[in-house]
Structure formats: structure tokens, C-alpha cells
């Protein structure tokens, strides 16, 4: 995905396009899962917090 494609996807997601939001979430999901690991144990609460933060960042991101 090129920078222009990502910018368009972010613009759509910021405007409330659920499909675009889901696409961005899928792109970052592996990173969210990786960072939700505490001593090799998946922490669901931490994952949920990271997920909510990502969605909030999409809303406030300046494109």
C-alpha cells in the first residue's frame, strides 16, 4: 500500500467509514497483539485498551 492509498484510507476512516477503519485495524492488529503480551501471556484488557486507542487516534489524526 502506497502512502497515497494509506492517506485515502485514513481520510475515509476518519469520516466514519467502518470498512476503512477495519482495514486499518487489521493492518495494526499484529502490533497490538504483540504489545499486549506480558511475560508471554496475552493480556485481553491491555489489547482492548490498545484497540480503543488506535480507533481514537484514527478519529483525531490530521490528514
XYZ file of N, CA and C in Angstrom:
189
model
N 0.854 -1.173 0.000
C 0.000 0.000 0.000
C 0.895 1.229 0.000
N 0.665 2.110 -0.953
C 1.438 3.340 -1.046
C 0.949 4.382 -0.059
N 1.738 5.435 0.087
C 1.395 6.491 1.030
C 0.082 7.169 0.645
N -0.153 7.360 -0.638
C -1.395 7.984 -1.095
C -2.595 7.106 -0.736
N -2.446 5.780 -0.931
C -3.527 4.853 -0.585
C -3.821 4.891 0.911
N -2.764 4.921 1.720
C -2.951 4.972 3.167
C -3.628 6.275 3.571
N -3.236 7.374 2.947
C -3.843 8.662 3.256
C -5.338 8.638 2.939
N -5.694 8.084 1.784
C -7.107 7.985 1.411
C -7.875 7.095 2.388
N -7.238 5.991 2.791
C -7.862 5.087 3.741
C -8.083 5.794 5.078
N -7.095 6.549 5.535
C -7.224 7.311 6.779
C -8.318 8.369 6.681
N -8.404 9.032 5.548
C -9.450 10.048 5.361
C -10.831 9.407 5.463
N -10.989 8.253 4.814
C -12.277 7.552 4.866
C -12.591 7.084 6.278
N -11.577 6.538 6.951
C -11.776 6.042 8.317
C -12.137 7.183 9.259
N -11.454 8.292 9.101
C -11.724 9.449 9.949
C -13.146 9.972 9.734
N -13.649 9.842 8.513
C -15.002 10.289 8.181
C -16.071 9.306 8.678
N -15.631 8.183 9.279
C -16.588 7.237 9.830
C -16.818 5.984 9.011
N -16.056 5.813 7.936
C -16.194 4.621 7.092
C -15.717 3.395 7.878
N -16.647 2.532 8.264
C -16.329 1.357 9.081
C -15.419 0.372 8.351
N -15.579 0.240 7.040
C -14.737 -0.666 6.268
C -13.283 -0.180 6.296
N -13.095 1.120 6.143
C -11.743 1.693 6.193
C -11.152 1.563 7.597
N -11.967 1.768 8.622
C -11.489 1.617 9.999
C -11.044 0.183 10.247
N -11.823 -0.753 9.772
C -11.494 -2.169 9.932
C -10.205 -2.520 9.186
N -10.018 -1.958 8.007
C -8.798 -2.220 7.232
C -7.564 -1.728 7.989
N -7.653 -0.558 8.570
C -6.535 -0.020 9.346
C -6.310 -0.876 10.586
N -7.386 -1.255 11.242
C -7.271 -2.099 12.423
C -6.579 -3.418 12.086
N -6.953 -4.037 10.956
C -6.314 -5.294 10.531
C -4.829 -5.094 10.268
N -4.454 -3.942 9.719
C -3.038 -3.667 9.438
C -2.225 -3.609 10.735
N -2.814 -3.060 11.777
C -2.086 -2.860 13.026
C -2.346 -3.939 14.074
N -3.249 -4.863 13.799
C -3.596 -5.901 14.774
C -2.381 -6.695 15.246
N -1.491 -7.147 14.366
C -0.322 -7.893 14.866
C 0.513 -7.092 15.872
N 0.651 -5.811 15.658
C 1.389 -4.966 16.582
C 0.649 -4.840 17.917
N -0.675 -4.718 17.857
C -1.475 -4.639 19.077
C -1.340 -5.922 19.898
N -1.430 -7.058 19.213
C -1.311 -8.347 19.898
C 0.078 -8.479 20.520
N 1.099 -8.159 19.750
C 2.478 -8.259 20.247
C 2.676 -7.420 21.510
N 2.142 -6.217 21.501
C 2.331 -5.322 22.638
C 1.406 -5.633 23.809
N 0.421 -6.499 23.586
C -0.481 -6.901 24.661
C 0.035 -8.142 25.397
N 1.230 -8.565 25.047
C 1.830 -9.716 25.714
C 2.630 -9.236 26.923
N 2.354 -9.822 28.062
C 3.078 -9.535 29.300
C 3.669 -10.853 29.787
N 4.987 -10.973 29.749
C 5.677 -12.195 30.171
C 5.096 -13.420 29.461
N 4.950 -13.308 28.141
C 4.444 -14.381 27.276
C 2.994 -14.774 27.551
N 2.229 -13.891 28.157
C 0.805 -14.130 28.404
C 0.018 -12.993 27.748
N -0.969 -13.368 26.929
C -1.797 -12.371 26.256
C -2.731 -11.725 27.271
N -2.659 -10.405 27.355
C -3.496 -9.646 28.288
C -4.644 -8.998 27.511
N -5.830 -9.574 27.637
C -7.008 -9.108 26.893
C -7.341 -7.657 27.204
N -7.266 -7.269 28.477
C -7.589 -5.884 28.852
C -6.641 -4.897 28.183
N -5.374 -5.237 28.149
C -4.380 -4.385 27.515
C -4.641 -4.287 26.011
N -4.974 -5.419 25.396
C -5.307 -5.448 23.969
C -6.512 -4.548 23.684
N -7.529 -4.627 24.526
C -8.724 -3.797 24.342
C -8.377 -2.309 24.470
N -7.509 -1.992 25.408
C -7.089 -0.604 25.592
C -6.318 -0.103 24.364
N -5.411 -0.925 23.862
C -4.659 -0.556 22.658
C -5.602 -0.387 21.460
N -6.585 -1.271 21.335
C -7.541 -1.205 20.230
C -8.351 0.087 20.292
N -8.828 0.436 21.480
C -9.588 1.669 21.651
C -8.719 2.886 21.348
N -7.467 2.831 21.765
C -6.542 3.940 21.498
C -6.314 4.097 20.003
N -6.146 2.986 19.288
C -5.952 3.050 17.835
C -7.163 3.693 17.170
N -8.355 3.283 17.547
C -9.563 3.856 16.942
C -9.680 5.345 17.262
N -9.308 5.727 18.463
C -9.325 7.145 18.827
C -8.298 7.929 18.002
N -7.128 7.351 17.816
C -6.094 8.012 17.015
C -6.549 8.250 15.578
N -7.296 7.297 15.039
C -7.834 7.456 13.682
C -8.730 8.684 13.632
N -9.559 8.866 14.657
C -10.500 9.979 14.693
C -9.799 11.335 14.774
N -8.685 11.407 15.492
C -8.035 12.707 15.716
C -6.843 12.954 14.796
N -6.475 11.933 13.985
C -5.323 12.068 13.101
C -5.566 13.173 12.063
N -4.591 14.017 11.894
C -4.711 15.087 10.890
C -4.111 14.602 9.579
N -4.969 14.525 8.560
C -4.537 14.053 7.234
C -4.269 15.203 6.322
